[in-house]
């Protein structure tokens, strides 16, 4: 079993050209991989736990039996579904293509493609994927069950505290609760709102933390993002990384 890199949301042709000419790429995601050979046929098993897919994903080079097929991913909204399909890249079997299709109320809203390089181990996942994600300007904290179904979480764009609205969601008694809260709510001596406190307690429980611990992280976050210079530096860096990886800088 070894680590493999994944570059998300790419244009396949441009991505392949860029790699062939040794230009930069983001490889912002890491998965685990096992190579398999069955009666002369090759394939891989991919493991991506904690991210979008909790089950092992089997991809055969010929696309035949053992192939996992379409996987229905969990989303934060009941009307939105995401379908994942994995197959070998037709022009270069060193890569697995991961097609993502998002549907809203059954109608296709967007399609994207990510690429996993399985022929070589990802030697510096911490240095590359981890560091890139530190700067990523959209943050999420998600709780999933053993099947990968999203149970609770929060997400927000990185901006100055006064401009950040945090989305909180959790399930209680089978009902999905969504709540938006201004990040400034967590600045000193905040007036407690019961529904927000309940959501935070639920999200903490679903992500293996205590309410106290999660609240303290949010207070730290609210203080951290009050610094306009810091926010500017992070968001500019994020934009520059995007441009470099698109080969436009
Ligand atoms: C497939 O991609 C790898 C890695 O970039 C490259 O070394 C190899 O030459 C490519 N093969 C083909 C057939 O284009």
PDB file of C-alpha atoms and ligand atoms in Angstrom:
ATOM      1  CA  UNK A   1       0.000   0.000   0.000  1.00  0.00           C
ATOM      2  CA  UNK A   2       1.395   3.396  -0.927  1.00  0.00           C
ATOM      3  CA  UNK A   3       0.314   7.032  -1.118  1.00  0.00           C
ATOM      4  CA  UNK A   4      -0.733   8.484  -4.467  1.00  0.00           C
ATOM      5  CA  UNK A   5      -1.333  12.081  -5.464  1.00  0.00           C
ATOM      6  CA  UNK A   6      -4.497  13.557  -6.864  1.00  0.00           C
ATOM      7  CA  UNK A   7      -5.007  16.833  -8.647  1.00  0.00           C
ATOM      8  CA  UNK A   8      -8.571  18.020  -8.381  1.00  0.00           C
ATOM      9  CA  UNK A   9     -10.715  19.749 -11.008  1.00  0.00           C
ATOM     10  CA  UNK A  10      -8.406  19.704 -13.997  1.00  0.00           C
ATOM     11  CA  UNK A  11      -8.794  20.059 -17.729  1.00  0.00           C
ATOM     12  CA  UNK A  12      -7.510  16.636 -18.839  1.00  0.00           C
ATOM     13  CA  UNK A  13      -5.773  17.704 -22.061  1.00  0.00           C
ATOM     14  CA  UNK A  14      -4.024  20.710 -20.516  1.00  0.00           C
ATOM     15  CA  UNK A  15      -3.087  18.712 -17.436  1.00  0.00           C
ATOM     16  CA  UNK A  16      -1.466  15.971 -19.466  1.00  0.00           C
ATOM     17  CA  UNK A  17       0.421  18.480 -21.624  1.00  0.00           C
ATOM     18  CA  UNK A  18       1.642  20.311 -18.558  1.00  0.00           C
ATOM     19  CA  UNK A  19       2.910  17.123 -16.933  1.00  0.00           C
ATOM     20  CA  UNK A  20       4.621  15.996 -20.133  1.00  0.00           C
ATOM     21  CA  UNK A  21       6.450  19.323 -20.297  1.00  0.00           C
ATOM     22  CA  UNK A  22       7.391  19.088 -16.601  1.00  0.00           C
ATOM     23  CA  UNK A  23       5.397  22.152 -15.583  1.00  0.00           C
ATOM     24  CA  UNK A  24       4.030  22.557 -12.082  1.00  0.00           C
ATOM     25  CA  UNK A  25       0.914  20.964 -10.658  1.00  0.00           C
ATOM     26  CA  UNK A  26      -0.953  21.299  -7.389  1.00  0.00           C
ATOM     27  CA  UNK A  27      -1.484  17.691  -6.305  1.00  0.00           C
ATOM     28  CA  UNK A  28      -3.524  18.947  -3.380  1.00  0.00           C
ATOM     29  CA  UNK A  29      -4.976  15.600  -2.377  1.00  0.00           C
ATOM     30  CA  UNK A  30      -3.546  12.262  -1.242  1.00  0.00           C
ATOM     31  CA  UNK A  31      -5.070   8.764  -1.358  1.00  0.00           C
ATOM     32  CA  UNK A  32      -3.844   5.265  -0.584  1.00  0.00           C
ATOM     33  CA  UNK A  33      -3.398   2.719  -3.347  1.00  0.00           C
ATOM     34  CA  UNK A  34      -2.842  -1.026  -3.761  1.00  0.00           C
ATOM     35  CA  UNK A  35      -1.991  -2.450  -7.160  1.00  0.00           C
ATOM     36  CA  UNK A  36      -3.854  -5.609  -8.105  1.00  0.00           C
ATOM     37  CA  UNK A  37      -3.266  -8.218 -10.814  1.00  0.00           C
ATOM     38  CA  UNK A  38      -5.871 -10.867 -11.558  1.00  0.00           C
ATOM     39  CA  UNK A  39      -5.330 -13.402 -14.350  1.00  0.00           C
ATOM     40  CA  UNK A  40      -3.143 -10.995 -16.273  1.00  0.00           C
ATOM     41  CA  UNK A  41      -5.493  -8.042 -15.786  1.00  0.00           C
ATOM     42  CA  UNK A  42      -4.339  -5.024 -13.810  1.00  0.00           C
ATOM     43  CA  UNK A  43      -6.113  -2.577 -11.621  1.00  0.00           C
ATOM     44  CA  UNK A  44      -5.877  -0.630  -8.419  1.00  0.00           C
ATOM     45  CA  UNK A  45      -7.766  -0.351  -5.188  1.00  0.00           C
ATOM     46  CA  UNK A  46      -7.955   3.218  -3.950  1.00  0.00           C
ATOM     47  CA  UNK A  47      -8.715   4.292  -0.403  1.00  0.00           C
ATOM     48  CA  UNK A  48      -9.902   7.802   0.338  1.00  0.00           C
ATOM     49  CA  UNK A  49     -11.333   7.589   3.854  1.00  0.00           C
ATOM     50  CA  UNK A  50     -12.251  10.827   5.572  1.00  0.00           C
ATOM     51  CA  UNK A  51     -12.741  12.552   2.256  1.00  0.00           C
ATOM     52  CA  UNK A  52     -15.658  12.025  -0.135  1.00  0.00           C
ATOM     53  CA  UNK A  53     -15.717   8.247  -0.409  1.00  0.00           C
ATOM     54  CA  UNK A  54     -15.466   5.891   2.538  1.00  0.00           C
ATOM     55  CA  UNK A  55     -15.602   2.583   0.633  1.00  0.00           C
ATOM     56  CA  UNK A  56     -12.611   1.053  -1.162  1.00  0.00           C
ATOM     57  CA  UNK A  57     -12.696   1.969  -4.861  1.00  0.00           C
ATOM     58  CA  UNK A  58     -11.650  -0.730  -7.319  1.00  0.00           C
ATOM     59  CA  UNK A  59     -10.646   0.416 -10.781  1.00  0.00           C
ATOM     60  CA  UNK A  60      -9.673  -2.148 -13.431  1.00  0.00           C
ATOM     61  CA  UNK A  61      -7.662  -1.050 -16.438  1.00  0.00           C
ATOM     62  CA  UNK A  62     -10.182  -2.752 -18.742  1.00  0.00           C
ATOM     63  CA  UNK A  63     -13.116  -1.305 -16.780  1.00  0.00           C
ATOM     64  CA  UNK A  64     -14.629  -4.777 -16.340  1.00  0.00           C
ATOM     65  CA  UNK A  65     -15.625  -6.936 -13.359  1.00  0.00           C
ATOM     66  CA  UNK A  66     -14.404  -5.861  -9.929  1.00  0.00           C
ATOM     67  CA  UNK A  67     -14.784  -2.293 -11.124  1.00  0.00           C
ATOM     68  CA  UNK A  68     -16.656  -0.424  -8.374  1.00  0.00           C
ATOM     69  CA  UNK A  69     -18.840   1.543 -10.777  1.00  0.00           C
ATOM     70  CA  UNK A  70     -20.687   4.718  -9.895  1.00  0.00           C
ATOM     71  CA  UNK A  71     -20.477   5.835  -6.296  1.00  0.00           C
ATOM     72  CA  UNK A  72     -23.093   8.135  -4.792  1.00  0.00           C
ATOM     73  CA  UNK A  73     -21.303  10.667  -2.600  1.00  0.00           C
ATOM     74  CA  UNK A  74     -22.831  12.412   0.373  1.00  0.00           C
ATOM     75  CA  UNK A  75     -23.428  16.182   0.303  1.00  0.00           C
ATOM     76  CA  UNK A  76     -24.524  18.751   2.862  1.00  0.00           C
ATOM     77  CA  UNK A  77     -27.857  19.308   1.082  1.00  0.00           C
ATOM     78  CA  UNK A  78     -30.556  16.677   0.472  1.00  0.00           C
ATOM     79  CA  UNK A  79     -31.472  18.079  -2.990  1.00  0.00           C
ATOM     80  CA  UNK A  80     -27.847  17.850  -4.172  1.00  0.00           C
ATOM     81  CA  UNK A  81     -26.305  14.517  -5.169  1.00  0.00           C
ATOM     82  CA  UNK A  82     -22.788  13.794  -6.351  1.00  0.00           C
ATOM     83  CA  UNK A  83     -21.852  10.861  -8.564  1.00  0.00           C
ATOM     84  CA  UNK A  84     -18.278   9.629  -8.764  1.00  0.00           C
ATOM     85  CA  UNK A  85     -16.878   7.416 -11.479  1.00  0.00           C
ATOM     86  CA  UNK A  86     -13.265   6.229 -11.728  1.00  0.00           C
ATOM     87  CA  UNK A  87     -11.510   4.857 -14.812  1.00  0.00           C
ATOM     88  CA  UNK A  88      -8.053   4.651 -16.372  1.00  0.00           C
ATOM     89  CA  UNK A  89      -7.103   7.620 -18.549  1.00  0.00           C
ATOM     90  CA  UNK A  90      -7.531   6.468 -22.145  1.00  0.00           C
ATOM     91  CA  UNK A  91      -4.322   8.066 -23.441  1.00  0.00           C
ATOM     92  CA  UNK A  92      -2.079   7.266 -20.482  1.00  0.00           C
ATOM     93  CA  UNK A  93      -2.669   4.357 -18.121  1.00  0.00           C
ATOM     94  CA  UNK A  94      -0.378   5.946 -15.505  1.00  0.00           C
ATOM     95  CA  UNK A  95      -3.399   7.982 -14.478  1.00  0.00           C
ATOM     96  CA  UNK A  96      -6.857   7.302 -13.096  1.00  0.00           C
ATOM     97  CA  UNK A  97      -9.541   9.793 -14.033  1.00  0.00           C
ATOM     98  CA  UNK A  98     -12.081  10.617 -11.336  1.00  0.00           C
ATOM     99  CA  UNK A  99     -15.251  12.077 -12.879  1.00  0.00           C
ATOM    100  CA  UNK A 100     -17.550  14.045 -10.605  1.00  0.00           C
ATOM    101  CA  UNK A 101     -21.099  14.953 -11.604  1.00  0.00           C
ATOM    102  CA  UNK A 102     -23.241  17.120  -9.371  1.00  0.00           C
ATOM    103  CA  UNK A 103     -27.021  17.025  -9.688  1.00  0.00           C
ATOM    104  CA  UNK A 104     -29.592  19.287  -8.102  1.00  0.00           C
ATOM    105  CA  UNK A 105     -33.111  17.834  -7.924  1.00  0.00           C
ATOM    106  CA  UNK A 106     -32.017  15.215 -10.484  1.00  0.00           C
ATOM    107  CA  UNK A 107     -30.704  17.748 -13.027  1.00  0.00           C
ATOM    108  CA  UNK A 108     -26.968  17.882 -13.835  1.00  0.00           C
ATOM    109  CA  UNK A 109     -25.546  21.150 -12.542  1.00  0.00           C
ATOM    110  CA  UNK A 110     -21.817  20.673 -12.932  1.00  0.00           C
ATOM    111  CA  UNK A 111     -19.194  18.188 -13.991  1.00  0.00           C
ATOM    112  CA  UNK A 112     -15.534  18.130 -13.092  1.00  0.00           C
ATOM    113  CA  UNK A 113     -12.603  15.817 -13.466  1.00  0.00           C
ATOM    114  CA  UNK A 114      -9.755  15.016 -11.121  1.00  0.00           C
ATOM    115  CA  UNK A 115      -6.683  12.950 -11.881  1.00  0.00           C
ATOM    116  CA  UNK A 116      -4.899  10.404  -9.678  1.00  0.00           C
ATOM    117  CA  UNK A 117      -1.365   9.376 -10.559  1.00  0.00           C
ATOM    118  CA  UNK A 118      -1.082   5.760  -9.450  1.00  0.00           C
ATOM    119  CA  UNK A 119       2.100   4.625 -11.188  1.00  0.00           C
ATOM    120  CA  UNK A 120       4.361   6.422  -8.733  1.00  0.00           C
ATOM    121  CA  UNK A 121       4.135   6.895  -4.969  1.00  0.00           C
ATOM    122  CA  UNK A 122       3.462  10.406  -3.660  1.00  0.00           C
ATOM    123  CA  UNK A 123       6.704  10.997  -1.769  1.00  0.00           C
ATOM    124  CA  UNK A 124       5.952  14.338  -0.169  1.00  0.00           C
ATOM    125  CA  UNK A 125       2.262  14.415   0.700  1.00  0.00           C
ATOM    126  CA  UNK A 126       2.774  16.447   3.866  1.00  0.00           C
ATOM    127  CA  UNK A 127       5.015  18.977   2.197  1.00  0.00           C
ATOM    128  CA  UNK A 128       2.749  19.432  -0.786  1.00  0.00           C
ATOM    129  CA  UNK A 129      -0.908  18.492  -0.197  1.00  0.00           C
ATOM    130  CA  UNK A 130      -0.920  19.438   3.472  1.00  0.00           C
ATOM    131  CA  UNK A 131       0.794  22.778   3.005  1.00  0.00           C
ATOM    132  CA  UNK A 132      -1.291  23.699   0.007  1.00  0.00           C
ATOM    133  CA  UNK A 133      -4.462  23.082   2.019  1.00  0.00           C
ATOM    134  CA  UNK A 134      -3.293  25.293   4.872  1.00  0.00           C
ATOM    135  CA  UNK A 135      -3.630  28.217   2.479  1.00  0.00           C
ATOM    136  CA  UNK A 136      -6.815  27.012   0.773  1.00  0.00           C
ATOM    137  CA  UNK A 137      -9.322  29.865   1.207  1.00  0.00           C
ATOM    138  CA  UNK A 138     -12.376  27.747   1.965  1.00  0.00           C
ATOM    139  CA  UNK A 139     -12.379  25.802   5.225  1.00  0.00           C
ATOM    140  CA  UNK A 140     -14.508  22.865   6.294  1.00  0.00           C
ATOM    141  CA  UNK A 141     -14.839  20.718   9.385  1.00  0.00           C
ATOM    142  CA  UNK A 142     -16.990  17.674   8.635  1.00  0.00           C
ATOM    143  CA  UNK A 143     -18.321  14.754  10.649  1.00  0.00           C
ATOM    144  CA  UNK A 144     -19.172  11.548   8.781  1.00  0.00           C
ATOM    145  CA  UNK A 145     -20.517   8.177   9.829  1.00  0.00           C
ATOM    146  CA  UNK A 146     -18.770   4.873   9.066  1.00  0.00           C
ATOM    147  CA  UNK A 147     -20.355   4.835   5.593  1.00  0.00           C
ATOM    148  CA  UNK A 148     -19.057   8.305   4.776  1.00  0.00           C
ATOM    149  CA  UNK A 149     -22.461   9.991   5.060  1.00  0.00           C
ATOM    150  CA  UNK A 150     -22.115  13.601   6.213  1.00  0.00           C
ATOM    151  CA  UNK A 151     -23.640  13.998   9.642  1.00  0.00           C
ATOM    152  CA  UNK A 152     -22.615  17.443  10.733  1.00  0.00           C
ATOM    153  CA  UNK A 153     -20.057  20.141  10.181  1.00  0.00           C
ATOM    154  CA  UNK A 154     -19.266  23.727   9.451  1.00  0.00           C
ATOM    155  CA  UNK A 155     -17.703  25.652   6.600  1.00  0.00           C
ATOM    156  CA  UNK A 156     -16.689  29.203   5.728  1.00  0.00           C
ATOM    157  CA  UNK A 157     -14.654  31.253   3.262  1.00  0.00           C
ATOM    158  CA  UNK A 158     -11.448  32.853   4.564  1.00  0.00           C
ATOM    159  CA  UNK A 159     -12.131  36.613   4.840  1.00  0.00           C
ATOM    160  CA  UNK A 160     -11.931  39.259   7.532  1.00  0.00           C
ATOM    161  CA  UNK A 161     -13.997  38.272  10.573  1.00  0.00           C
ATOM    162  CA  UNK A 162     -16.604  40.988  10.004  1.00  0.00           C
ATOM    163  CA  UNK A 163     -17.296  39.548   6.526  1.00  0.00           C
ATOM    164  CA  UNK A 164     -17.387  35.843   7.417  1.00  0.00           C
ATOM    165  CA  UNK A 165     -20.608  33.954   7.764  1.00  0.00           C
ATOM    166  CA  UNK A 166     -20.141  30.431   9.105  1.00  0.00           C
ATOM    167  CA  UNK A 167     -22.562  27.708   7.959  1.00  0.00           C
ATOM    168  CA  UNK A 168     -23.321  25.115  10.625  1.00  0.00           C
ATOM    169  CA  UNK A 169     -25.262  21.930   9.923  1.00  0.00           C
ATOM    170  CA  UNK A 170     -26.251  18.858  11.886  1.00  0.00           C
ATOM    171  CA  UNK A 171     -28.955  16.223  11.999  1.00  0.00           C
ATOM    172  CA  UNK A 172     -31.194  15.891  15.040  1.00  0.00           C
ATOM    173  CA  UNK A 173     -34.094  13.416  15.180  1.00  0.00           C
ATOM    174  CA  UNK A 174     -33.668  12.748  11.470  1.00  0.00           C
ATOM    175  CA  UNK A 175     -34.020  16.424  10.530  1.00  0.00           C
ATOM    176  CA  UNK A 176     -31.245  18.454   8.890  1.00  0.00           C
ATOM    177  CA  UNK A 177     -30.603  21.749  10.637  1.00  0.00           C
ATOM    178  CA  UNK A 178     -28.742  24.484   8.753  1.00  0.00           C
ATOM    179  CA  UNK A 179     -27.721  27.651  10.463  1.00  0.00           C
ATOM    180  CA  UNK A 180     -25.664  30.646   9.402  1.00  0.00           C
ATOM    181  CA  UNK A 181     -23.819  32.600  12.030  1.00  0.00           C
ATOM    182  CA  UNK A 182     -21.569  35.641  11.753  1.00  0.00           C
ATOM    183  CA  UNK A 183     -18.034  34.744  12.815  1.00  0.00           C
ATOM    184  CA  UNK A 184     -18.023  37.906  14.923  1.00  0.00           C
ATOM    185  CA  UNK A 185     -20.505  36.073  17.192  1.00  0.00           C
ATOM    186  CA  UNK A 186     -17.464  34.371  18.737  1.00  0.00           C
ATOM    187  CA  UNK A 187     -15.625  37.547  19.677  1.00  0.00           C
ATOM    188  CA  UNK A 188     -15.306  38.358  23.365  1.00  0.00           C
ATOM    189  CA  UNK A 189     -18.259  38.000  25.745  1.00  0.00           C
ATOM    190  CA  UNK A 190     -20.711  37.011  23.080  1.00  0.00           C
ATOM    191  CA  UNK A 191     -24.393  36.829  23.853  1.00  0.00           C
ATOM    192  CA  UNK A 192     -25.216  33.127  23.581  1.00  0.00           C
ATOM    193  CA  UNK A 193     -27.872  32.023  21.140  1.00  0.00           C
ATOM    194  CA  UNK A 194     -29.411  28.643  22.060  1.00  0.00           C
ATOM    195  CA  UNK A 195     -29.810  27.301  18.542  1.00  0.00           C
ATOM    196  CA  UNK A 196     -26.189  28.159  17.675  1.00  0.00           C
ATOM    197  CA  UNK A 197     -24.889  26.641  20.894  1.00  0.00           C
ATOM    198  CA  UNK A 198     -26.912  23.485  20.220  1.00  0.00           C
ATOM    199  CA  UNK A 199     -25.507  23.230  16.686  1.00  0.00           C
ATOM    200  CA  UNK A 200     -21.958  23.656  18.007  1.00  0.00           C
ATOM    201  CA  UNK A 201     -22.478  20.990  20.671  1.00  0.00           C
ATOM    202  CA  UNK A 202     -23.761  18.587  17.989  1.00  0.00           C
ATOM    203  CA  UNK A 203     -20.916  19.335  15.566  1.00  0.00           C
ATOM    204  CA  UNK A 204     -18.367  18.920  18.336  1.00  0.00           C
ATOM    205  CA  UNK A 205     -19.833  15.523  19.300  1.00  0.00           C
ATOM    206  CA  UNK A 206     -19.910  14.410  15.641  1.00  0.00           C
ATOM    207  CA  UNK A 207     -16.293  15.381  14.997  1.00  0.00           C
ATOM    208  CA  UNK A 208     -14.836  13.815  18.130  1.00  0.00           C
ATOM    209  CA  UNK A 209     -14.294  17.026  20.071  1.00  0.00           C
ATOM    210  CA  UNK A 210     -15.820  18.660  23.114  1.00  0.00           C
ATOM    211  CA  UNK A 211     -18.090  21.687  22.747  1.00  0.00           C
ATOM    212  CA  UNK A 212     -15.585  23.669  24.797  1.00  0.00           C
ATOM    213  CA  UNK A 213     -12.742  22.720  22.483  1.00  0.00           C
ATOM    214  CA  UNK A 214     -14.620  23.559  19.265  1.00  0.00           C
ATOM    215  CA  UNK A 215     -15.878  26.857  20.674  1.00  0.00           C
ATOM    216  CA  UNK A 216     -12.358  27.772  21.699  1.00  0.00           C
ATOM    217  CA  UNK A 217     -11.114  27.073  18.119  1.00  0.00           C
ATOM    218  CA  UNK A 218     -13.852  29.334  16.733  1.00  0.00           C
ATOM    219  CA  UNK A 219     -12.946  32.112  19.154  1.00  0.00           C
ATOM    220  CA  UNK A 220      -9.281  31.825  18.102  1.00  0.00           C
ATOM    221  CA  UNK A 221     -10.341  31.825  14.449  1.00  0.00           C
ATOM    222  CA  UNK A 222     -12.495  34.952  14.897  1.00  0.00           C
ATOM    223  CA  UNK A 223      -9.529  36.751  16.486  1.00  0.00           C
ATOM    224  CA  UNK A 224      -7.070  35.509  13.872  1.00  0.00           C
ATOM    225  CA  UNK A 225      -9.172  36.694  10.929  1.00  0.00           C
ATOM    226  CA  UNK A 226      -9.574  40.140  12.477  1.00  0.00           C
ATOM    227  CA  UNK A 227      -6.096  40.939  11.133  1.00  0.00           C
ATOM    228  CA  UNK A 228      -6.625  42.357   7.599  1.00  0.00           C
ATOM    229  CA  UNK A 229      -2.931  41.993   6.677  1.00  0.00           C
ATOM    230  CA  UNK A 230      -2.927  38.317   7.555  1.00  0.00           C
ATOM    231  CA  UNK A 231      -6.160  37.676   5.624  1.00  0.00           C
ATOM    232  CA  UNK A 232      -4.827  39.568   2.609  1.00  0.00           C
ATOM    233  CA  UNK A 233      -1.583  37.572   2.661  1.00  0.00           C
ATOM    234  CA  UNK A 234      -3.375  34.213   2.877  1.00  0.00           C
ATOM    235  CA  UNK A 235      -5.955  34.960   0.185  1.00  0.00           C
ATOM    236  CA  UNK A 236      -3.375  36.447  -2.195  1.00  0.00           C
ATOM    237  CA  UNK A 237      -1.136  33.436  -1.734  1.00  0.00           C
ATOM    238  CA  UNK A 238      -4.097  31.157  -2.442  1.00  0.00           C
ATOM    239  CA  UNK A 239      -4.850  33.038  -5.676  1.00  0.00           C
ATOM    240  CA  UNK A 240      -1.215  32.914  -6.766  1.00  0.00           C
ATOM    241  CA  UNK A 241      -1.016  29.172  -6.166  1.00  0.00           C
ATOM    242  CA  UNK A 242      -4.137  28.755  -8.333  1.00  0.00           C
ATOM    243  CA  UNK A 243      -2.547  30.818 -11.106  1.00  0.00           C
ATOM    244  CA  UNK A 244       0.790  29.005 -10.953  1.00  0.00           C
ATOM    245  CA  UNK A 245      -0.938  25.646 -11.191  1.00  0.00           C
ATOM    246  CA  UNK A 246      -2.952  26.868 -14.169  1.00  0.00           C
ATOM    247  CA  UNK A 247       0.318  27.983 -15.689  1.00  0.00           C
ATOM    248  CA  UNK A 248      -0.799  31.577 -15.889  1.00  0.00           C
ATOM    249  CA  UNK A 249       1.791  33.216 -13.676  1.00  0.00           C
TER     250      UNK A 249
HETATM  251  C1  LIG B   1       2.155   9.078 -19.161  1.00  0.00           C
HETATM  252  O1  LIG B   1       2.499  10.012 -18.172  1.00  0.00           O
HETATM  253  C2  LIG B   1       3.761   9.766 -17.561  1.00  0.00           C
HETATM  254  C3  LIG B   1       3.920  10.724 -16.394  1.00  0.00           C
HETATM  255  O2  LIG B   1       3.801  12.060 -16.797  1.00  0.00           O
HETATM  256  C4  LIG B   1       4.849   9.921 -18.594  1.00  0.00           C
HETATM  257  O3  LIG B   1       6.109   9.651 -18.003  1.00  0.00           O
HETATM  258  C5  LIG B   1       4.580   8.965 -19.745  1.00  0.00           C
HETATM  259  O4  LIG B   1       5.517   9.194 -20.775  1.00  0.00           O
HETATM  260  C6  LIG B   1       3.177   9.156 -20.285  1.00  0.00           C
HETATM  261  N1  LIG B   1       2.894   8.123 -21.270  1.00  0.00           N
HETATM  262  C7  LIG B   1       2.304   8.391 -22.419  1.00  0.00           C
HETATM  263  C8  LIG B   1       1.999   7.217 -23.262  1.00  0.00           C
HETATM  264  O5  LIG B   1       2.022   9.539 -22.799  1.00  0.00           O
END
